[in-house]
Coordinates of C-alpha atoms in Angstrom, one line a residue:
M1 CA 82.4 101.6 106.3
Q2 CA 84.4 98.8 105.1
P3 CA 88.4 98.6 105.6
A4 CA 90.0 99.7 102.5
D5 CA 91.6 97.3 100.3
T6 CA 95.1 97.3 100.9
R7 CA 96.1 94.7 97.9
A8 CA 96.5 97.3 95.4
S9 CA 99.3 99.0 97.7
V10 CA 101.3 95.7 97.4
P11 CA 103.6 95.7 94.4
A12 CA 102.7 93.3 91.7
P13 CA 105.1 90.7 91.5
D14 CA 107.8 91.8 89.2
A15 CA 107.5 89.2 85.9
S16 CA 111.3 89.2 84.8
A17 CA 112.5 88.8 88.6
A18 CA 110.0 85.8 89.1
N19 CA 110.9 84.4 85.2
P20 CA 114.7 85.2 85.1
P21 CA 116.0 85.6 81.4
H22 CA 116.5 82.1 80.5
D23 CA 120.5 81.7 80.0
D24 CA 121.1 79.4 76.8
R25 CA 124.7 79.3 76.5
H26 CA 126.0 75.6 76.1
R27 CA 126.5 73.7 79.5
P28 CA 128.0 69.8 79.8
G29 CA 125.7 67.4 78.6
Q30 CA 124.4 69.6 75.4
R31 CA 125.2 68.5 71.8
A32 CA 126.4 72.2 71.2
F33 CA 128.5 72.0 73.8
R34 CA 130.3 69.0 73.0
R35 CA 130.6 70.5 69.2
A36 CA 132.3 73.8 70.9
N37 CA 134.8 71.9 72.5
L38 CA 135.4 69.3 69.7
A39 CA 135.8 72.2 67.3
L40 CA 138.0 74.3 69.5
F41 CA 140.3 71.1 70.2
A42 CA 140.6 70.4 66.5
A43 CA 141.1 74.5 66.1
G44 CA 144.1 74.5 68.6
V45 CA 145.3 71.1 67.1
A46 CA 145.7 73.1 63.5
T47 CA 147.0 76.1 64.8
F48 CA 149.8 74.5 66.5
V49 CA 150.7 71.9 63.9
L50 CA 151.1 74.4 61.5
L51 CA 153.0 77.2 63.8
Y52 CA 155.8 74.6 64.7
S53 CA 155.7 72.3 61.7
T54 CA 159.6 73.3 60.7
Q55 CA 160.9 72.7 63.9
G56 CA 161.3 69.4 64.1
L57 CA 163.2 69.0 60.5
L58 CA 165.8 71.9 61.1
P59 CA 168.3 69.6 60.8
I60 CA 167.0 68.1 57.6
L61 CA 166.4 71.4 56.0
S62 CA 170.3 72.6 56.9
A63 CA 171.2 69.5 55.3
D64 CA 169.4 69.6 52.3
L65 CA 169.4 73.5 51.6
D66 CA 173.2 73.9 53.0
L67 CA 172.0 76.1 55.6
T68 CA 173.2 77.1 59.3
P69 CA 171.3 76.5 62.4
G70 CA 170.8 80.2 62.3
Q71 CA 169.0 80.3 58.7
A72 CA 167.4 77.0 59.0
S73 CA 165.9 78.7 62.4
W74 CA 164.3 81.7 60.3
T75 CA 161.6 79.2 58.9
A76 CA 160.4 78.4 62.6
S77 CA 161.1 82.1 64.1
A78 CA 158.9 83.7 61.2
A79 CA 156.2 82.0 61.9
T80 CA 156.0 83.1 65.5
L81 CA 156.8 86.6 64.2
G82 CA 154.0 86.7 62.1
L83 CA 151.5 85.9 64.5
A84 CA 153.1 88.3 67.1
L85 CA 152.6 91.2 64.8
A86 CA 149.1 90.0 63.5
L87 CA 147.7 89.4 67.0
L88 CA 146.3 92.8 67.7
P89 CA 144.5 93.6 64.3
A90 CA 143.2 90.1 64.7
S91 CA 141.5 90.6 67.7
A92 CA 140.2 93.7 66.6
L93 CA 138.7 92.2 63.4
S94 CA 136.8 89.4 65.2
D95 CA 135.2 92.4 67.4
R96 CA 133.9 93.5 64.0
Y97 CA 133.0 90.6 61.9
G98 CA 132.7 87.7 64.5
R99 CA 134.5 85.3 66.4
T100 CA 133.5 82.3 64.2
A101 CA 134.2 84.1 61.0
V102 CA 137.5 85.4 61.9
M103 CA 138.8 81.7 63.1
T104 CA 137.6 79.9 60.2
A105 CA 139.1 82.8 57.8
S106 CA 142.1 81.9 59.8
V107 CA 142.7 78.3 60.0
L108 CA 141.7 77.6 56.6
A109 CA 144.1 80.5 55.2
A110 CA 147.0 79.3 57.1
S111 CA 146.3 75.6 56.1
A112 CA 146.0 76.8 52.4
L113 CA 149.5 78.3 52.8
A114 CA 150.6 75.2 54.4
L115 CA 149.8 73.1 51.0
A116 CA 152.2 75.8 49.2
L117 CA 155.0 75.3 51.5
P118 CA 156.5 72.0 50.0
F119 CA 157.2 73.4 47.1
A120 CA 158.9 76.4 48.0
P121 CA 162.3 76.4 45.9
D122 CA 164.2 78.1 48.3
L123 CA 165.0 79.6 51.6
T124 CA 163.6 82.8 51.2
T125 CA 160.2 81.7 49.6
L126 CA 160.1 79.3 52.6
V127 CA 160.2 82.0 55.2
V128 CA 158.0 84.5 53.4
L129 CA 155.4 82.1 53.3
R130 CA 156.1 81.1 56.6
V131 CA 155.6 84.8 58.0
L132 CA 152.1 84.9 56.2
Q133 CA 151.0 81.6 57.9
G134 CA 151.8 83.0 61.2
A135 CA 149.7 86.0 60.4
A136 CA 146.8 84.1 59.4
L137 CA 147.2 81.9 61.8
A138 CA 146.6 85.0 64.5
G139 CA 142.8 84.8 64.3
L140 CA 142.7 81.8 66.4
P141 CA 144.8 82.4 69.7
A142 CA 143.3 86.1 69.3
T143 CA 139.5 85.2 69.5
A144 CA 139.0 81.5 70.5
M145 CA 139.2 82.2 74.5
A146 CA 136.7 85.2 73.6
Y147 CA 134.4 82.6 71.8
L148 CA 134.6 80.3 74.4
A149 CA 133.7 83.0 77.1
E150 CA 130.7 84.5 75.3
E151 CA 129.4 80.6 74.4
V152 CA 129.9 78.6 77.0
H153 CA 128.1 78.9 80.5
P154 CA 130.7 80.1 83.3
S155 CA 130.5 76.4 85.0
A156 CA 131.6 74.6 82.3
L157 CA 134.2 77.5 81.1
A158 CA 137.2 75.9 82.8
S159 CA 136.9 72.8 81.6
A160 CA 136.3 74.0 78.1
M161 CA 139.5 76.0 78.2
G162 CA 141.3 73.4 79.3
L163 CA 140.5 71.2 76.4
Y164 CA 141.3 73.8 73.9
V165 CA 144.9 74.2 75.7
A166 CA 145.0 70.4 75.3
G167 CA 144.6 71.1 71.9
N168 CA 147.4 73.8 71.7
S169 CA 149.9 71.2 73.3
I170 CA 148.9 67.9 71.3
G171 CA 149.0 69.8 68.1
G172 CA 152.2 71.4 68.9
M173 CA 154.0 68.3 70.0
G174 CA 152.1 66.3 67.0
G175 CA 153.1 68.9 64.5
R176 CA 157.0 68.4 65.5
L177 CA 157.0 64.3 65.7
L178 CA 155.1 63.9 62.5
S179 CA 157.2 66.5 60.4
G180 CA 160.2 65.4 61.9
W181 CA 159.6 61.7 61.5
T182 CA 158.2 62.2 57.9
A183 CA 161.4 64.1 57.1
A184 CA 163.8 61.6 58.6
A185 CA 161.9 59.2 56.0
L186 CA 161.1 61.0 52.9
G187 CA 162.7 64.3 53.0
W188 CA 161.7 67.7 54.3
R189 CA 159.0 68.6 51.4
W190 CA 157.4 65.5 52.3
G191 CA 157.7 66.7 56.2
L192 CA 155.6 69.8 55.5
A193 CA 153.1 68.0 53.7
A194 CA 152.4 65.6 56.5
A195 CA 151.8 68.3 58.3
A196 CA 149.5 70.3 55.9
A197 CA 147.6 67.3 55.5
L198 CA 147.1 66.8 59.4
A199 CA 146.5 70.4 59.7
L200 CA 143.8 70.7 57.0
L201 CA 141.9 67.8 58.4
A202 CA 141.6 69.5 61.7
A203 CA 140.4 72.9 60.3
L204 CA 137.5 71.0 58.4
A205 CA 136.4 69.4 61.2
F206 CA 136.6 72.8 63.1
R207 CA 134.6 74.0 60.3
L208 CA 131.8 71.3 60.5
L209 CA 131.5 71.3 64.1
I210 CA 131.7 75.1 65.7
P211 CA 128.4 76.0 67.1
A212 CA 127.3 79.6 65.3
A213 CA 127.6 82.0 68.0
R214 CA 124.6 83.2 69.8
H215 CA 126.2 85.8 72.1
F216 CA 128.4 87.9 69.7
T217 CA 127.7 91.7 69.6
P218 CA 129.6 93.5 66.6
A219 CA 131.6 96.6 67.8
P220 CA 133.3 98.8 65.6
V221 CA 136.9 98.9 65.1
D222 CA 138.2 102.0 67.2
A223 CA 142.0 102.6 66.4
R224 CA 142.0 105.7 68.6
A225 CA 140.5 103.4 71.5
L226 CA 142.6 100.4 70.9
A227 CA 145.6 102.6 70.8
R228 CA 144.4 104.1 74.2
T229 CA 144.2 100.8 76.1
V230 CA 147.4 99.3 74.7
G231 CA 148.9 102.6 75.8
R232 CA 147.5 102.1 79.6
H233 CA 148.7 98.7 79.5
L234 CA 152.2 99.5 78.4
R235 CA 152.4 102.1 81.2
N236 CA 151.5 99.6 83.9
P237 CA 154.7 98.8 85.6
L238 CA 153.5 94.9 86.9
L239 CA 152.2 94.2 82.9
V240 CA 155.1 95.3 81.8
R241 CA 157.4 93.4 84.2
L242 CA 155.0 89.9 83.6
Y243 CA 155.3 90.8 79.6
A244 CA 159.2 90.9 79.9
L245 CA 159.3 87.3 81.8
G246 CA 157.1 85.7 78.9
L247 CA 159.6 86.8 76.4
L248 CA 162.5 85.8 78.4
F249 CA 161.1 82.4 79.4
M250 CA 159.7 82.0 75.8
A251 CA 163.5 83.1 74.4
V252 CA 164.8 79.9 76.2
F253 CA 162.3 77.5 74.8
G254 CA 163.1 78.8 71.6
A255 CA 166.9 78.8 71.8
V256 CA 166.6 75.2 73.0
Y257 CA 164.0 73.5 71.1
N258 CA 165.6 74.9 67.8
T259 CA 169.0 73.7 68.3
V260 CA 168.4 70.3 70.6
G261 CA 167.7 68.2 67.3
Y262 CA 171.5 69.3 65.9
R263 CA 173.2 68.4 69.2
L264 CA 171.3 65.0 69.5
I265 CA 172.4 64.0 65.7
A266 CA 175.8 65.4 66.2
A267 CA 178.6 63.9 68.4
P268 CA 179.0 62.5 70.8
F269 CA 175.3 61.7 70.9
R270 CA 175.3 60.7 66.8
L271 CA 171.1 59.7 67.3
P272 CA 169.3 59.0 64.1
E273 CA 167.3 61.7 62.4
S274 CA 163.8 59.8 63.4
V275 CA 165.3 59.4 67.2
A276 CA 166.4 62.7 67.4
A277 CA 162.8 64.0 66.2
S278 CA 161.2 62.2 68.8
I279 CA 162.6 64.2 71.6
F280 CA 159.5 66.5 71.4
V281 CA 157.6 64.1 73.5
V282 CA 159.2 65.7 76.2
Y283 CA 156.6 68.6 75.3
L284 CA 154.1 66.3 77.6
V285 CA 155.9 67.6 80.6
G286 CA 154.5 71.0 80.0
T287 CA 150.8 69.8 80.4
G288 CA 151.6 68.7 83.9
T289 CA 153.8 71.6 85.1
S290 CA 151.3 74.0 83.7
A291 CA 148.7 72.8 86.1
A292 CA 151.0 72.5 88.9
A293 CA 152.0 76.2 88.6
G294 CA 148.7 77.2 89.9
R295 CA 149.1 75.0 93.0
L296 CA 152.7 76.6 93.4
S297 CA 151.5 80.2 93.2
A298 CA 149.0 79.5 95.9
R299 CA 151.7 78.1 98.1
L300 CA 154.6 80.3 97.6
G301 CA 153.2 83.5 95.8
R302 CA 153.3 84.7 92.0
R303 CA 157.1 85.7 92.6
G304 CA 158.0 82.8 94.6
A305 CA 156.5 80.3 91.9
L306 CA 158.5 82.3 89.4
Y307 CA 161.6 81.8 91.1
V308 CA 161.2 78.2 91.6
S309 CA 160.3 78.3 87.4
I310 CA 163.4 80.3 86.8
G311 CA 165.9 77.8 89.0
V312 CA 164.3 74.8 87.4
T313 CA 164.8 75.7 84.1
A314 CA 168.3 77.3 84.7
A315 CA 169.4 74.1 86.4
G316 CA 168.0 72.0 83.2
L317 CA 170.2 74.2 81.0
L318 CA 173.5 73.5 83.4
L319 CA 172.7 69.8 83.5
S320 CA 172.4 69.6 79.4
L321 CA 176.1 71.0 79.6
T322 CA 177.6 67.4 80.2
D323 CA 178.2 65.2 77.6
S324 CA 175.8 62.4 79.3
L325 CA 172.8 61.5 77.1
A326 CA 170.5 60.5 80.3
C327 CA 172.0 64.3 81.8
A328 CA 171.4 65.5 78.9
L329 CA 167.5 64.5 78.7
L330 CA 167.0 64.9 82.1
G331 CA 168.2 69.0 81.5
L332 CA 165.9 68.8 78.6
V333 CA 162.8 67.7 80.9
L334 CA 163.8 70.5 83.6
I335 CA 164.1 72.8 80.9
T336 CA 160.6 72.3 79.6
A337 CA 159.2 72.1 83.1
G338 CA 160.3 75.3 84.3
F339 CA 159.3 77.1 81.2
F340 CA 155.8 75.7 81.3
A341 CA 155.3 76.7 85.1
G342 CA 157.2 80.1 84.3
H343 CA 154.5 80.8 81.3
A344 CA 151.3 79.5 83.2
T345 CA 152.4 81.9 86.4
A346 CA 153.0 85.1 84.1
S347 CA 150.2 84.7 82.0
S348 CA 147.7 84.0 84.5
A349 CA 148.7 87.0 86.5
V350 CA 148.1 89.1 83.4
G351 CA 144.3 88.6 83.2
R352 CA 144.2 89.3 87.3
T353 CA 146.5 92.5 87.0
A354 CA 144.3 94.0 84.2
T355 CA 141.2 95.8 85.3
E356 CA 140.2 96.8 81.8
G357 CA 140.9 95.9 78.6
R358 CA 141.5 92.2 79.4
A359 CA 142.0 90.9 75.8
Q360 CA 144.3 93.9 74.8
A361 CA 146.4 92.8 78.0
S362 CA 146.6 89.0 77.1
A363 CA 147.3 90.0 73.2
L364 CA 150.4 92.0 74.4
Y365 CA 151.1 89.0 76.6
L366 CA 151.3 86.9 73.6
I367 CA 152.8 89.4 71.5
A368 CA 155.8 89.5 73.3
Y369 CA 155.5 85.9 74.3
Y370 CA 155.8 84.5 70.7
L371 CA 158.8 87.7 70.0
G372 CA 160.9 85.9 72.4
N373 CA 160.6 83.2 70.6
S374 CA 161.4 84.5 67.3
L375 CA 164.5 86.0 69.1
G376 CA 165.5 83.5 71.4
G377 CA 165.2 80.6 68.6
T378 CA 167.4 82.7 66.0
L379 CA 170.2 83.9 68.8
G380 CA 170.2 80.2 70.3
A381 CA 170.7 78.9 66.9
D382 CA 173.3 81.3 65.7
A383 CA 175.1 80.6 69.1
Y384 CA 174.9 76.9 68.3
H385 CA 176.3 77.6 64.8
T386 CA 179.2 79.4 66.5
T387 CA 180.4 77.5 69.7
G388 CA 178.0 74.4 69.7
W389 CA 175.4 73.5 72.4
P390 CA 177.0 75.9 75.6
G391 CA 176.8 78.6 73.1
A392 CA 172.8 77.8 73.2
A393 CA 172.7 77.5 76.7
T394 CA 174.1 80.5 77.2
V395 CA 171.4 82.3 75.4
G396 CA 168.8 80.3 78.0
L397 CA 171.0 81.0 81.2
T398 CA 171.2 84.7 80.0
A399 CA 167.5 85.0 79.5
M400 CA 166.9 83.4 83.0
T401 CA 169.6 85.6 84.6
L402 CA 167.6 89.0 83.3
A403 CA 164.2 86.7 84.3
A404 CA 165.7 86.7 88.0
A405 CA 166.5 90.2 87.8
V406 CA 162.8 91.7 86.9
T407 CA 161.1 89.4 89.7
L408 CA 164.1 90.6 92.2
Y409 CA 163.1 94.0 91.1
A410 CA 159.8 93.3 91.6
T411 CA 160.1 91.5 95.4
H412 CA 162.4 94.9 95.9
R413 CA 159.1 97.0 95.1
A414 CA 156.8 94.8 97.0
H415 CA 158.7 95.0 100.0
A416 CA 159.3 99.0 99.9
A417 CA 155.7 99.5 99.3
A418 CA 154.9 97.0 102.3
R419 CA 156.9 99.1 104.6
Q420 CA 155.7 102.5 103.3
A421 CA 152.0 100.9 104.4
V422 CA 153.3 100.2 108.0
P423 CA 152.1 103.0 110.3
V424 CA 154.8 104.4 112.6
I425 CA 154.3 104.5 116.5
R426 CA 155.4 107.4 117.9

């Protein structure tokens, strides 16, 4: 009797296991990866050139249109307000119609509106156009991260995100500098025209470079599901505290940067307008402190990093109260460093805290963040008009006092929870 053939009892190799599906997401070294990186860098430049194009020329707007700092600041606050209000709808539209379609429509519509800004006949028209421009821009920050997460291989995602954020930083600084310098030489209308031209070039570069999305799956817009997800996030005490911190840190940034130009051209400093506009170079401090925030959190914990950020920002505000130009500039450096470290700490904690609906959790943080810019920028400018720089600094110090209170409350809650978790020895 021949022995049974046991080969039939051995399972056949799984072809799908032997040949796993090929991951065709973009990787370093590939042409599509370079194009995606450059496209999102250009998109970041365009977005933040447009978003902050009026902040560098507020004193010139005040002088030309006979506006108070508070009135002029609305040209900056209106754009961030429009952006904040449109973030959630824009993220829902990108789920339905696609990342590249929404980003392209967003950046081109905002650039087209920018071309109309220099022809605004009065403040009201300018503010309305800025609200519309901010709303149009919402499609990029609401969608860019999702596009990269879907199309770029996880091993290269951090570097791709970093380049996108670098585009944001360079655009934010470049928009302020370009419009401010041009306005100082030729007037605010030419300043806005210069920013519009730069943004349009960046927008066209984005459209030409962006690779088509290959991993996007359309999903219907479910308003009820979106509302339920948002409601769950707003009932999460930790997320709410993080949103509050984003708002408060950005309120300081808006109050300071909407008014520092006025202070530098006034007594006792009396700097030329072109030199005062150059102060936005300090914005580059944020690139280093944003990266350092991760190391600070690893060493001190999230709340420890927040306490340091709050302390550095408050110290900068106090130092800026002196009439020494060197101290005022050093104070501005500290304010900027503290703001970026606090923002990086709070925003990164949002993604780790939200276990579901991370896109909506991040969108809510950005909404609070940009509302803080609008609120702080307007309150700071009004306070400056009433009492000078001490008024603007007081708005910032009040925001940091509230941020410290939020963080102290979180520390108290954490200690109380730790005490309850310790077993009682009888």
